[in-house]
Amino acid sequence: MILIDGKKIAKEIREEIKNEISNFKAEGKRSPGLVVILVGDNPASEVYVRNKAKACEEVGFLSVLEKHDSSISEVKLLELIESYNKNKNFDGILVQLPLPKHIDERKVIEAISPLKDVDGFHPVSAGNLMIGNDTFFSCTPWGVQELLARYNIETEGKHVVIVGRSNIVGKPAAMILLQKKKFANAIVTVCHSAAKNISEYTTQADILIAAMGSPEFIKADMVKEGAVVIDVGTNRVEDAENPKGYRLTGDVLFNEVAPKCSYITPVPGGVGPMTIAMLLKNTLKSYKLYGN
Ligand code: NAP
């Protein structure tokens, strides 16, 4: 069994980006810019946003955090987004979700210019992904593909089974791995909560992607011998022995499943660190394609 080290790969990607940015700077060019918009004071969102800003600064991006009170009106938020759509110093706009109830998330996502949609959530990006055009891929599933690629794990003709059909993980993961391209071209099955006997599907997987948000749901008898298991799940479970009172766990019962796998991602340290790395890659992509 080989443990897929997402922390190491994410660091490698950040180093690659940092080197590219120093070359741009040496040529007198501006740095790529990312604005992160945070509304309200959700503690988890604050941590994510801080990590994103730190990663941007480390690679040499211009990074701005727009922190707004949860009372901001939808109109004001849309105007703010529009101002960054027009601002040539920024290549990426990210609005941290979830948003307060009085703000329509769909309107906000659609207000971001598709040319700066580095989260890949805009319907234009999702549609382009669907028909196989080059576009901004949703960062977490793109990170999954990148892990497979960097570990040289063959996907062509393999049966990929994804548990979860969210718009940010399950569905884009399916679309990315379905493409007729290298490190894709897989036969993809997507499962969700209506599956009556989920093991019927998961035991067929050459590559199993768990993205359900259900702690340690995937047990050893649900996995084929020699499968590649990618655990996207990030769940907090109570743990009295941990000083924080909780520990992070994936959707896969790691200790039981790992011995059956050819490759497996741990939680934490697997898919998690890849999301920010791919966000940086999307921002750099926007800069290169549309930024000059
Ligand atoms: P989500 O929006 O809640 O979607 C969960 C999906 O799993 C749904 O499609 C749901 O089916 C399906 N599901 C839930 N329980 C199931 C069951 N027992 N059997 C079959 N399908 C089941 O979650 P998400 O946003 O995609 O996130 C999934 C997990 O990934 C979470 O743990 C989240 O924290 C983690 N995540 C991690 C990262 C990262 O590492 N950077 C990023 C994003 C998400 P229905 O559609 O039928 O309800």
mmCIF file with all atom_site columns, N, CA and C and ligand atoms in Angstrom, residues 48 140 163-170 191-195 198 210-214 217 232-235 251 271-273 275, ligand 1:
data_model
loop_
_atom_site.group_PDB
_atom_site.id
_atom_site.type_symbol
_atom_site.label_atom_id
_atom_site.label_alt_id
_atom_site.label_comp_id
_atom_site.label_asym_id
_atom_site.label_entity_id
_atom_site.label_seq_id
_atom_site.pdbx_PDB_ins_code
_atom_site.Cartn_x
_atom_site.Cartn_y
_atom_site.Cartn_z
_atom_site.occupancy
_atom_site.B_iso_or_equiv
_atom_site.pdbx_formal_charge
_atom_site.auth_seq_id
_atom_site.auth_comp_id
_atom_site.auth_asym_id
_atom_site.auth_atom_id
_atom_site.pdbx_PDB_model_num
ATOM   1   N N   . TYR A 1 48  ? -10.159 28.938 6.709  1.00 0.00 ? 48  TYR A N   1
ATOM   2   C CA  . TYR A 1 48  ? -9.907  28.669 5.284  1.00 0.00 ? 48  TYR A CA  1
ATOM   3   C C   . TYR A 1 48  ? -9.333  29.900 4.599  1.00 0.00 ? 48  TYR A C   1
ATOM   4   N N   . THR A 1 140 ? -11.030 21.258 -5.583 1.00 0.00 ? 140 THR A N   1
ATOM   5   C CA  . THR A 1 140 ? -10.839 19.985 -4.864 1.00 0.00 ? 140 THR A CA  1
ATOM   6   C C   . THR A 1 140 ? -10.813 18.784 -5.824 1.00 0.00 ? 140 THR A C   1
ATOM   7   N N   . VAL A 1 163 ? -18.543 8.507  -4.662 1.00 0.00 ? 163 VAL A N   1
ATOM   8   C CA  . VAL A 1 163 ? -19.706 8.547  -3.764 1.00 0.00 ? 163 VAL A CA  1
ATOM   9   C C   . VAL A 1 163 ? -19.900 10.004 -3.365 1.00 0.00 ? 163 VAL A C   1
ATOM   10  N N   . GLY A 1 164 ? -20.983 10.595 -3.853 1.00 0.00 ? 164 GLY A N   1
ATOM   11  C CA  . GLY A 1 164 ? -21.245 12.021 -3.630 1.00 0.00 ? 164 GLY A CA  1
ATOM   12  C C   . GLY A 1 164 ? -21.433 12.720 -4.962 1.00 0.00 ? 164 GLY A C   1
ATOM   13  N N   . ARG A 1 165 ? -22.444 13.590 -5.047 1.00 0.00 ? 165 ARG A N   1
ATOM   14  C CA  . ARG A 1 165 ? -22.743 14.274 -6.315 1.00 0.00 ? 165 ARG A CA  1
ATOM   15  C C   . ARG A 1 165 ? -22.876 15.778 -6.121 1.00 0.00 ? 165 ARG A C   1
ATOM   16  N N   . SER A 1 166 ? -22.122 16.343 -5.169 1.00 0.00 ? 166 SER A N   1
ATOM   17  C CA  . SER A 1 166 ? -22.245 17.797 -4.972 1.00 0.00 ? 166 SER A CA  1
ATOM   18  C C   . SER A 1 166 ? -21.673 18.522 -6.184 1.00 0.00 ? 166 SER A C   1
ATOM   19  N N   . ASN A 1 167 ? -22.069 19.797 -6.307 1.00 0.00 ? 167 ASN A N   1
ATOM   20  C CA  . ASN A 1 167 ? -21.588 20.604 -7.434 1.00 0.00 ? 167 ASN A CA  1
ATOM   21  C C   . ASN A 1 167 ? -20.132 21.001 -7.273 1.00 0.00 ? 167 ASN A C   1
ATOM   22  N N   . ILE A 1 168 ? -19.601 20.893 -6.034 1.00 0.00 ? 168 ILE A N   1
ATOM   23  C CA  . ILE A 1 168 ? -18.208 21.327 -5.858 1.00 0.00 ? 168 ILE A CA  1
ATOM   24  C C   . ILE A 1 168 ? -17.226 20.156 -5.822 1.00 0.00 ? 168 ILE A C   1
ATOM   25  N N   . VAL A 1 169 ? -17.712 18.947 -5.556 1.00 0.00 ? 169 VAL A N   1
ATOM   26  C CA  . VAL A 1 169 ? -16.781 17.795 -5.522 1.00 0.00 ? 169 VAL A CA  1
ATOM   27  C C   . VAL A 1 169 ? -17.241 16.666 -6.459 1.00 0.00 ? 169 VAL A C   1
ATOM   28  N N   . GLY A 1 170 ? -18.332 15.993 -6.103 1.00 0.00 ? 170 GLY A N   1
ATOM   29  C CA  . GLY A 1 170 ? -18.701 14.765 -6.818 1.00 0.00 ? 170 GLY A CA  1
ATOM   30  C C   . GLY A 1 170 ? -18.908 14.949 -8.311 1.00 0.00 ? 170 GLY A C   1
ATOM   31  N N   . CYS A 1 191 ? -22.409 7.777  -7.308 1.00 0.00 ? 191 CYS A N   1
ATOM   32  C CA  . CYS A 1 191 ? -23.424 7.290  -6.362 1.00 0.00 ? 191 CYS A CA  1
ATOM   33  C C   . CYS A 1 191 ? -23.884 8.431  -5.458 1.00 0.00 ? 191 CYS A C   1
ATOM   34  N N   . HIS A 1 192 ? -25.061 8.267  -4.908 1.00 0.00 ? 192 HIS A N   1
ATOM   35  C CA  . HIS A 1 192 ? -25.606 9.266  -3.975 1.00 0.00 ? 192 HIS A CA  1
ATOM   36  C C   . HIS A 1 192 ? -26.528 8.568  -2.995 1.00 0.00 ? 192 HIS A C   1
ATOM   37  N N   . SER A 1 193 ? -27.235 9.350  -2.211 1.00 0.00 ? 193 SER A N   1
ATOM   38  C CA  . SER A 1 193 ? -27.952 8.745  -1.087 1.00 0.00 ? 193 SER A CA  1
ATOM   39  C C   . SER A 1 193 ? -29.135 7.862  -1.506 1.00 0.00 ? 193 SER A C   1
ATOM   40  N N   . ALA A 1 194 ? -29.497 7.908  -2.771 1.00 0.00 ? 194 ALA A N   1
ATOM   41  C CA  . ALA A 1 194 ? -30.598 7.045  -3.214 1.00 0.00 ? 194 ALA A CA  1
ATOM   42  C C   . ALA A 1 194 ? -30.116 5.631  -3.555 1.00 0.00 ? 194 ALA A C   1
ATOM   43  N N   . ALA A 1 195 ? -28.798 5.424  -3.522 1.00 0.00 ? 195 ALA A N   1
ATOM   44  C CA  . ALA A 1 195 ? -28.275 4.070  -3.823 1.00 0.00 ? 195 ALA A CA  1
ATOM   45  C C   . ALA A 1 195 ? -28.734 3.119  -2.717 1.00 0.00 ? 195 ALA A C   1
ATOM   46  N N   . ILE A 1 198 ? -25.009 0.486  -1.532 1.00 0.00 ? 198 ILE A N   1
ATOM   47  C CA  . ILE A 1 198 ? -23.863 1.245  -2.047 1.00 0.00 ? 198 ILE A CA  1
ATOM   48  C C   . ILE A 1 198 ? -22.652 0.341  -2.330 1.00 0.00 ? 198 ILE A C   1
ATOM   49  N N   . ALA A 1 210 ? -14.345 8.912  -2.277 1.00 0.00 ? 210 ALA A N   1
ATOM   50  C CA  . ALA A 1 210 ? -15.386 9.102  -1.265 1.00 0.00 ? 210 ALA A CA  1
ATOM   51  C C   . ALA A 1 210 ? -15.522 10.584 -0.985 1.00 0.00 ? 210 ALA A C   1
ATOM   52  N N   . ALA A 1 211 ? -16.690 11.144 -1.279 1.00 0.00 ? 211 ALA A N   1
ATOM   53  C CA  . ALA A 1 211 ? -16.934 12.587 -1.072 1.00 0.00 ? 211 ALA A CA  1
ATOM   54  C C   . ALA A 1 211 ? -18.359 12.748 -0.579 1.00 0.00 ? 211 ALA A C   1
ATOM   55  N N   . MET A 1 212 ? -18.609 12.201 0.587  1.00 0.00 ? 212 MET A N   1
ATOM   56  C CA  . MET A 1 212 ? -19.984 12.191 1.102  1.00 0.00 ? 212 MET A CA  1
ATOM   57  C C   . MET A 1 212 ? -20.161 12.977 2.390  1.00 0.00 ? 212 MET A C   1
ATOM   58  N N   . GLY A 1 213 ? -19.087 13.202 3.132  1.00 0.00 ? 213 GLY A N   1
ATOM   59  C CA  . GLY A 1 213 ? -19.209 13.920 4.402  1.00 0.00 ? 213 GLY A CA  1
ATOM   60  C C   . GLY A 1 213 ? -19.828 13.053 5.479  1.00 0.00 ? 213 GLY A C   1
ATOM   61  N N   . SER A 1 214 ? -19.488 11.767 5.467  1.00 0.00 ? 214 SER A N   1
ATOM   62  C CA  . SER A 1 214 ? -20.023 10.828 6.442  1.00 0.00 ? 214 SER A CA  1
ATOM   63  C C   . SER A 1 214 ? -18.845 10.064 7.066  1.00 0.00 ? 214 SER A C   1
ATOM   64  N N   . PHE A 1 217 ? -17.449 6.035  6.804  1.00 0.00 ? 217 PHE A N   1
ATOM   65  C CA  . PHE A 1 217 ? -18.568 5.263  6.246  1.00 0.00 ? 217 PHE A CA  1
ATOM   66  C C   . PHE A 1 217 ? -18.077 4.077  5.403  1.00 0.00 ? 217 PHE A C   1
ATOM   67  N N   . VAL A 1 232 ? -12.025 12.226 0.110  1.00 0.00 ? 232 VAL A N   1
ATOM   68  C CA  . VAL A 1 232 ? -12.192 13.687 0.109  1.00 0.00 ? 232 VAL A CA  1
ATOM   69  C C   . VAL A 1 232 ? -12.813 14.155 1.433  1.00 0.00 ? 232 VAL A C   1
ATOM   70  N N   . GLY A 1 233 ? -13.495 13.260 2.102  1.00 0.00 ? 233 GLY A N   1
ATOM   71  C CA  . GLY A 1 233 ? -14.217 13.609 3.324  1.00 0.00 ? 233 GLY A CA  1
ATOM   72  C C   . GLY A 1 233 ? -13.335 14.293 4.363  1.00 0.00 ? 233 GLY A C   1
ATOM   73  N N   . THR A 1 234 ? -13.871 15.317 4.976  1.00 0.00 ? 234 THR A N   1
ATOM   74  C CA  . THR A 1 234 ? -13.167 16.016 6.059  1.00 0.00 ? 234 THR A CA  1
ATOM   75  C C   . THR A 1 234 ? -14.216 16.241 7.141  1.00 0.00 ? 234 THR A C   1
ATOM   76  N N   . ASN A 1 235 ? -14.190 15.393 8.148  1.00 0.00 ? 235 ASN A N   1
ATOM   77  C CA  . ASN A 1 235 ? -15.241 15.443 9.173  1.00 0.00 ? 235 ASN A CA  1
ATOM   78  C C   . ASN A 1 235 ? -14.599 15.610 10.548 1.00 0.00 ? 235 ASN A C   1
ATOM   79  N N   . ASP A 1 251 ? -14.049 10.019 5.067  1.00 0.00 ? 251 ASP A N   1
ATOM   80  C CA  . ASP A 1 251 ? -15.246 9.201  4.846  1.00 0.00 ? 251 ASP A CA  1
ATOM   81  C C   . ASP A 1 251 ? -14.882 7.716  4.803  1.00 0.00 ? 251 ASP A C   1
ATOM   82  N N   . VAL A 1 271 ? -6.158  14.800 0.296  1.00 0.00 ? 271 VAL A N   1
ATOM   83  C CA  . VAL A 1 271 ? -6.780  15.724 -0.669 1.00 0.00 ? 271 VAL A CA  1
ATOM   84  C C   . VAL A 1 271 ? -6.794  17.163 -0.130 1.00 0.00 ? 271 VAL A C   1
ATOM   85  N N   . GLY A 1 272 ? -7.008  17.304 1.179  1.00 0.00 ? 272 GLY A N   1
ATOM   86  C CA  . GLY A 1 272 ? -7.184  18.627 1.787  1.00 0.00 ? 272 GLY A CA  1
ATOM   87  C C   . GLY A 1 272 ? -6.198  19.690 1.310  1.00 0.00 ? 272 GLY A C   1
ATOM   88  N N   . PRO A 1 273 ? -4.884  19.450 1.453  1.00 0.00 ? 273 PRO A N   1
ATOM   89  C CA  . PRO A 1 273 ? -3.926  20.495 1.075  1.00 0.00 ? 273 PRO A CA  1
ATOM   90  C C   . PRO A 1 273 ? -3.930  20.828 -0.422 1.00 0.00 ? 273 PRO A C   1
ATOM   91  N N   . THR A 1 275 ? -6.486  21.515 -2.333 1.00 0.00 ? 275 THR A N   1
ATOM   92  C CA  . THR A 1 275 ? -7.494  22.491 -2.764 1.00 0.00 ? 275 THR A CA  1
ATOM   93  C C   . THR A 1 275 ? -6.868  23.881 -2.930 1.00 0.00 ? 275 THR A C   1
HETATM 94  P P1  . NAP B 2 .   ? -22.316 17.564 0.264  1.00 0.00 ? 1   NAP B P1  1
HETATM 95  O O1  . NAP B 2 .   ? -22.648 18.766 -0.554 1.00 0.00 ? 1   NAP B O1  1
HETATM 96  O O2  . NAP B 2 .   ? -22.957 17.386 1.576  1.00 0.00 ? 1   NAP B O2  1
HETATM 97  O O3  . NAP B 2 .   ? -22.603 16.275 -0.631 1.00 0.00 ? 1   NAP B O3  1
HETATM 98  C C1  . NAP B 2 .   ? -22.508 14.987 -0.095 1.00 0.00 ? 1   NAP B C1  1
HETATM 99  C C2  . NAP B 2 .   ? -22.870 14.000 -1.158 1.00 0.00 ? 1   NAP B C2  1
HETATM 100 O O4  . NAP B 2 .   ? -22.732 12.682 -0.614 1.00 0.00 ? 1   NAP B O4  1
HETATM 101 C C3  . NAP B 2 .   ? -24.336 14.127 -1.612 1.00 0.00 ? 1   NAP B C3  1
HETATM 102 O O5  . NAP B 2 .   ? -24.390 13.968 -3.007 1.00 0.00 ? 1   NAP B O5  1
HETATM 103 C C4  . NAP B 2 .   ? -25.038 12.986 -0.893 1.00 0.00 ? 1   NAP B C4  1
HETATM 104 O O6  . NAP B 2 .   ? -26.117 12.430 -1.615 1.00 0.00 ? 1   NAP B O6  1
HETATM 105 C C5  . NAP B 2 .   ? -23.923 11.944 -0.807 1.00 0.00 ? 1   NAP B C5  1
HETATM 106 N N1  . NAP B 2 .   ? -24.120 11.061 0.327  1.00 0.00 ? 1   NAP B N1  1
HETATM 107 C C6  . NAP B 2 .   ? -24.184 11.391 1.639  1.00 0.00 ? 1   NAP B C6  1
HETATM 108 N N2  . NAP B 2 .   ? -24.375 10.294 2.387  1.00 0.00 ? 1   NAP B N2  1
HETATM 109 C C7  . NAP B 2 .   ? -24.444 9.248  1.535  1.00 0.00 ? 1   NAP B C7  1
HETATM 110 C C8  . NAP B 2 .   ? -24.641 7.850  1.687  1.00 0.00 ? 1   NAP B C8  1
HETATM 111 N N3  . NAP B 2 .   ? -24.808 7.297  2.889  1.00 0.00 ? 1   NAP B N3  1
HETATM 112 N N4  . NAP B 2 .   ? -24.643 7.070  0.595  1.00 0.00 ? 1   NAP B N4  1
HETATM 113 C C9  . NAP B 2 .   ? -24.468 7.614  -0.629 1.00 0.00 ? 1   NAP B C9  1
HETATM 114 N N5  . NAP B 2 .   ? -24.276 8.919  -0.851 1.00 0.00 ? 1   NAP B N5  1
HETATM 115 C C10 . NAP B 2 .   ? -24.272 9.732  0.215  1.00 0.00 ? 1   NAP B C10 1
HETATM 116 O O7  . NAP B 2 .   ? -20.749 17.485 0.533  1.00 0.00 ? 1   NAP B O7  1
HETATM 117 P P2  . NAP B 2 .   ? -19.486 18.061 -0.295 1.00 0.00 ? 1   NAP B P2  1
HETATM 118 O O8  . NAP B 2 .   ? -19.447 19.532 -0.175 1.00 0.00 ? 1   NAP B O8  1
HETATM 119 O O9  . NAP B 2 .   ? -19.414 17.424 -1.624 1.00 0.00 ? 1   NAP B O9  1
HETATM 120 O O10 . NAP B 2 .   ? -18.312 17.479 0.620  1.00 0.00 ? 1   NAP B O10 1
HETATM 121 C C11 . NAP B 2 .   ? -18.146 16.095 0.819  1.00 0.00 ? 1   NAP B C11 1
HETATM 122 C C12 . NAP B 2 .   ? -17.038 15.882 1.833  1.00 0.00 ? 1   NAP B C12 1
HETATM 123 O O11 . NAP B 2 .   ? -15.829 16.399 1.294  1.00 0.00 ? 1   NAP B O11 1
HETATM 124 C C13 . NAP B 2 .   ? -17.250 16.602 3.163  1.00 0.00 ? 1   NAP B C13 1
HETATM 125 O O12 . NAP B 2 .   ? -16.706 15.832 4.211  1.00 0.00 ? 1   NAP B O12 1
HETATM 126 C C14 . NAP B 2 .   ? -16.442 17.865 3.003  1.00 0.00 ? 1   NAP B C14 1
HETATM 127 O O13 . NAP B 2 .   ? -16.001 18.389 4.235  1.00 0.00 ? 1   NAP B O13 1
HETATM 128 C C15 . NAP B 2 .   ? -15.292 17.359 2.195  1.00 0.00 ? 1   NAP B C15 1
HETATM 129 N N6  . NAP B 2 .   ? -14.630 18.410 1.373  1.00 0.00 ? 1   NAP B N6  1
HETATM 130 C C16 . NAP B 2 .   ? -13.291 18.517 1.505  1.00 0.00 ? 1   NAP B C16 1
HETATM 131 C C17 . NAP B 2 .   ? -12.631 19.473 0.764  1.00 0.00 ? 1   NAP B C17 1
HETATM 132 C C18 . NAP B 2 .   ? -11.140 19.572 0.903  1.00 0.00 ? 1   NAP B C18 1
HETATM 133 O O14 . NAP B 2 .   ? -10.518 18.656 1.332  1.00 0.00 ? 1   NAP B O14 1
HETATM 134 N N7  . NAP B 2 .   ? -10.520 20.624 0.569  1.00 0.00 ? 1   NAP B N7  1
HETATM 135 C C19 . NAP B 2 .   ? -13.329 20.328 -0.088 1.00 0.00 ? 1   NAP B C19 1
HETATM 136 C C20 . NAP B 2 .   ? -14.701 20.147 -0.231 1.00 0.00 ? 1   NAP B C20 1
HETATM 137 C C21 . NAP B 2 .   ? -15.356 19.180 0.514  1.00 0.00 ? 1   NAP B C21 1
HETATM 138 P P3  . NAP B 2 .   ? -27.445 13.281 -2.000 1.00 0.00 ? 1   NAP B P3  1
HETATM 139 O O15 . NAP B 2 .   ? -27.028 14.175 -3.117 1.00 0.00 ? 1   NAP B O15 1
HETATM 140 O O16 . NAP B 2 .   ? -28.400 12.257 -2.421 1.00 0.00 ? 1   NAP B O16 1
HETATM 141 O O17 . NAP B 2 .   ? -27.814 14.032 -0.750 1.00 0.00 ? 1   NAP B O17 1
#
